Coordinates of C-alpha atoms in Angstrom, one line a residue:
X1 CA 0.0 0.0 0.0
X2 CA 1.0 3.5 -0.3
X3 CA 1.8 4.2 3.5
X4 CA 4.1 1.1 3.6
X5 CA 5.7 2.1 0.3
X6 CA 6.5 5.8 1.3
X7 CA 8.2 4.6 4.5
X8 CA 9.9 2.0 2.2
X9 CA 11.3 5.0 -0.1
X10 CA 11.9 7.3 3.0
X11 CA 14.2 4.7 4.1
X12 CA 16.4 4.2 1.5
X13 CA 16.0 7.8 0.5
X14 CA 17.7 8.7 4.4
X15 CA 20.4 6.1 3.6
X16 CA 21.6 7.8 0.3
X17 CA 21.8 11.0 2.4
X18 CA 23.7 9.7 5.4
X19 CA 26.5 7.9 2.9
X20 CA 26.3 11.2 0.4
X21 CA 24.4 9.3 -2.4
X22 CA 22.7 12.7 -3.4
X23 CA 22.5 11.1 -7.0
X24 CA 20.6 8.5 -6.3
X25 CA 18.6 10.3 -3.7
X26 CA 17.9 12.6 -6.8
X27 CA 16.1 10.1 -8.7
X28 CA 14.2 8.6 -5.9
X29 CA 12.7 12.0 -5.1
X30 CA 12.1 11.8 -8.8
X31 CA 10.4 8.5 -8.6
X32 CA 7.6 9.9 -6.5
X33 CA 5.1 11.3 -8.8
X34 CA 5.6 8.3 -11.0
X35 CA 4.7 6.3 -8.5
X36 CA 1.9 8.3 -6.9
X37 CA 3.6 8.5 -3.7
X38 CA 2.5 11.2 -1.1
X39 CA 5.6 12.6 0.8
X40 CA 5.4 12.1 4.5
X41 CA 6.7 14.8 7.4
X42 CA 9.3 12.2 7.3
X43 CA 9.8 12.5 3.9
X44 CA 10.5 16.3 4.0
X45 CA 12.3 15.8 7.1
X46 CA 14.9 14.1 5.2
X47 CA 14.8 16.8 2.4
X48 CA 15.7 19.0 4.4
X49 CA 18.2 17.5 5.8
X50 CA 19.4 16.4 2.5
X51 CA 19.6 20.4 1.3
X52 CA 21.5 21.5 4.5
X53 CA 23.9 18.7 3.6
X54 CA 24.8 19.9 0.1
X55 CA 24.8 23.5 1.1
X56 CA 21.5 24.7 -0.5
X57 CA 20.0 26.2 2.4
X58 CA 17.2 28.1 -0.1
X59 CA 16.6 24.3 -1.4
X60 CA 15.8 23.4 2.2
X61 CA 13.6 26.2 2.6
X62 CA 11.8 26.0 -0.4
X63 CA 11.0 22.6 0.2
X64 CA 9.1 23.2 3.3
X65 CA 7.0 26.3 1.9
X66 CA 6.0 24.4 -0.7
X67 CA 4.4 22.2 1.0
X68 CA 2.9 24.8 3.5
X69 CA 1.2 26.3 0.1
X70 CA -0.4 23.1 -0.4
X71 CA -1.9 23.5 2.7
X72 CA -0.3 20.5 4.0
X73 CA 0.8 20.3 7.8
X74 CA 4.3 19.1 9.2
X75 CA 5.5 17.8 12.3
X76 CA 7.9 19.3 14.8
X77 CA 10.5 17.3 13.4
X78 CA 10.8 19.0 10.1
X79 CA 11.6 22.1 12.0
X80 CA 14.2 20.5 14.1
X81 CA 15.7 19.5 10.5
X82 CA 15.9 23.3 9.6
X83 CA 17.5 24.5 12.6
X84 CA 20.4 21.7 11.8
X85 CA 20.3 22.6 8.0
X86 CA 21.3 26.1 8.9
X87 CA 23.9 25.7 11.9
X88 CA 25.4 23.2 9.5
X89 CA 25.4 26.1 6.8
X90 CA 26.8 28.5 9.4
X91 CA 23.6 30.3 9.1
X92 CA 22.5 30.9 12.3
X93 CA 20.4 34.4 12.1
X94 CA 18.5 32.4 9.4
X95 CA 17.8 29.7 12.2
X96 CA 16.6 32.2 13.8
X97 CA 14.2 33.6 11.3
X98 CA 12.6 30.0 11.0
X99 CA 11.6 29.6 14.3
X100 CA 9.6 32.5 13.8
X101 CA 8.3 31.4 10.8
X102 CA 7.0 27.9 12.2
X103 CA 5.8 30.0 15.4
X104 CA 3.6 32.0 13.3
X105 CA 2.5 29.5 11.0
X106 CA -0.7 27.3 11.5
X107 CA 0.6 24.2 9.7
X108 CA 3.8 23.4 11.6
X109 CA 3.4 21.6 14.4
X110 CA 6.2 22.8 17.1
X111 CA 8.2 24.3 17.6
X112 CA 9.0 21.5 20.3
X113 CA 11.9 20.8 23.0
X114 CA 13.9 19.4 20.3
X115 CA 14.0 22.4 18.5
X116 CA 15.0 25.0 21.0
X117 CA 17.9 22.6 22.0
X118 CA 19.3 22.0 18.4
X119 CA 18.9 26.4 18.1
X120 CA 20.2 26.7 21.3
X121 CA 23.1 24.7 20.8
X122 CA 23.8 26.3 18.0
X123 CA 23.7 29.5 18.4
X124 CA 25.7 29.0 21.6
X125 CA 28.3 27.8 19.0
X126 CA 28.4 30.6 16.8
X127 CA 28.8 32.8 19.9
X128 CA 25.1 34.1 19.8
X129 CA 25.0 34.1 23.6
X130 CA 22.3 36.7 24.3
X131 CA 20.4 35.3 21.6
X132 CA 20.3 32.0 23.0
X133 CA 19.8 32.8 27.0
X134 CA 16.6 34.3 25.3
X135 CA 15.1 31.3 24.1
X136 CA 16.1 28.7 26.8
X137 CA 13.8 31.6 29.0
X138 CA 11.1 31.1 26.0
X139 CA 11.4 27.6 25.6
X140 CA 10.9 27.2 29.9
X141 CA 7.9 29.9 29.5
X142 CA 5.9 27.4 27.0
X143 CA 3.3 25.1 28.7
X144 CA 3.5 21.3 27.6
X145 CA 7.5 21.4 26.4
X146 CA 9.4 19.1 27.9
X147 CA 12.7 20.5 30.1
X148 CA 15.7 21.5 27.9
X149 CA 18.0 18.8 28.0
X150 CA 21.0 19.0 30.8
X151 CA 23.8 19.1 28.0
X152 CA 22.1 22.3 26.1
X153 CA 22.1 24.3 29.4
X154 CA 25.5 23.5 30.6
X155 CA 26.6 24.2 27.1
X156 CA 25.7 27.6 27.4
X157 CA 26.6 28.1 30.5
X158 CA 30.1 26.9 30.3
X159 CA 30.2 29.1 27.1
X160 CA 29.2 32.5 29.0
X161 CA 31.6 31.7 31.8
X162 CA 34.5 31.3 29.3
X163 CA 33.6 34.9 27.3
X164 CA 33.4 36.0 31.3
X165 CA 29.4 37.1 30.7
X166 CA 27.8 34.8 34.0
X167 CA 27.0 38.2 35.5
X168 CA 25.6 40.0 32.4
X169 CA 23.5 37.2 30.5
X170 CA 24.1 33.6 33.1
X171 CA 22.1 34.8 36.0
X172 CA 19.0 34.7 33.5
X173 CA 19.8 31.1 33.5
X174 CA 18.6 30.5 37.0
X175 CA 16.5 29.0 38.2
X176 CA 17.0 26.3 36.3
X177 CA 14.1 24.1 35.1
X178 CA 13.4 20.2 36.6
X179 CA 16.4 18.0 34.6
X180 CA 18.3 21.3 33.6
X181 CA 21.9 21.9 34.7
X182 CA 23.0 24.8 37.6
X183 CA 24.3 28.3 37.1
X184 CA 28.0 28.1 37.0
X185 CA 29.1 31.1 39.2
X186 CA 32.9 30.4 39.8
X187 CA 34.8 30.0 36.5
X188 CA 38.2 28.5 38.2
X189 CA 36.6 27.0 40.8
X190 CA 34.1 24.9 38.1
X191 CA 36.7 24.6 35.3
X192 CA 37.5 20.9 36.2
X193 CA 33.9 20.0 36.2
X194 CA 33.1 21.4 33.1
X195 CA 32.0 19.2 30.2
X196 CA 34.7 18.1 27.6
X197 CA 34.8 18.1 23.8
X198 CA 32.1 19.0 21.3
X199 CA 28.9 19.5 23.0
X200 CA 27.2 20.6 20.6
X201 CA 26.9 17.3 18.8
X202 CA 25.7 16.2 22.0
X203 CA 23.4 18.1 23.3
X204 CA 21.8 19.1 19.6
X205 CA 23.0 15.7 17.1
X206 CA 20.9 12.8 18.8
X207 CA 17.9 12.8 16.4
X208 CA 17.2 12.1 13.2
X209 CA 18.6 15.5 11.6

């Protein structure tokens, strides 16, 4: 049946993007209207994700606004794609602009937990500081979400303590939310505690995108 054979294609169609088989990826995509397959969320999940991959971020965008002006609706997790798609682009002001775009828009679900932590994390490593203390305090002031995960928080933390801004921007970190990490107040006293290597990929590269 149709839903069995989309999730079929989806599959393979995520495998050619995860090895870099963007020809063949091409002529699945391609194989869709010949076989009268529907795209799934999932589907456009991994288009976007496909896009950010080969650095065409308008690709990416494109491929979720055309689907919006078919009236179609898409899940949280196509949103989470986009915010990867751009960090991986090193465009994080156009993050940015796309959560405000699937804020305002009445056909993407989210955004959800999953994507403040991949913006958050991101932005934190492009050095957007202010920027991201402001939407861990949005993301905590939205009813239903789920806690920002521990390794987002103590990314950005450790971050402003490091550019010496725990007084300025860190103290809007507290209190912290049920699961979330502490205020680090002390920078040399807390510098042997703090988290090694790339948390980025940690606290934002767990899902699918």
């Amino acid at each position: 049946g149709g839903a069995a054979d989309i999730i079929m294609l989806n599959t393979l169609l995520d495998g050619c993007v995860r090895h870099g088989r963007f020809q063949l990826a091409d002529r699945l995509i391609a194989d869709l209207p010949r076989y009268n397959l529907e795209p799934s969320c999932a589907t456009i999940s991994i288009l976007v994700k496909m896009w950010g991959k080969r650095r065409r971020l308008d690709s990416a965008f494109e491929v979720i606004r055309a689907h919006l002006r078919a009236k179609k609706q898409l899940d949280a997790q196509v949103g989470t794609c986009l915010m990867s798609a751009c960090m991986y682009n090193r465009a994080p002001e156009r993050a940015v602009e796309a959560l405000e775009e699937i804020k305002a828009s009445p056909l993407l679900a989210g955004p959800d937990a999953s994507t403040y932590d991949t913006l958050i994390a991101g932005l934190t490593n492009h050095g957007h500081y202010r920027k991201a203390v402001e939407l861990v305090e949005e993301a905590r002031s939205r009813s239903g979400l789920r806690p920002l995960k521990p390794q987002t928080v103590e990314l950005l933390r450790s971050a402003l303590c490091k550019a010496g801004l725990t007084e300025q921007l860190g103290r809007r970190l507290l209190p912290p939310a049920s699961g979330e990490g502490a205020l680090c107040i002390d920078d040399a006293a807390t510098s042997s505690s703090r988290p090694r290597g790339n948390l980025v990929r940690r606290a934002a590269g767990r899902g699918r995108c």
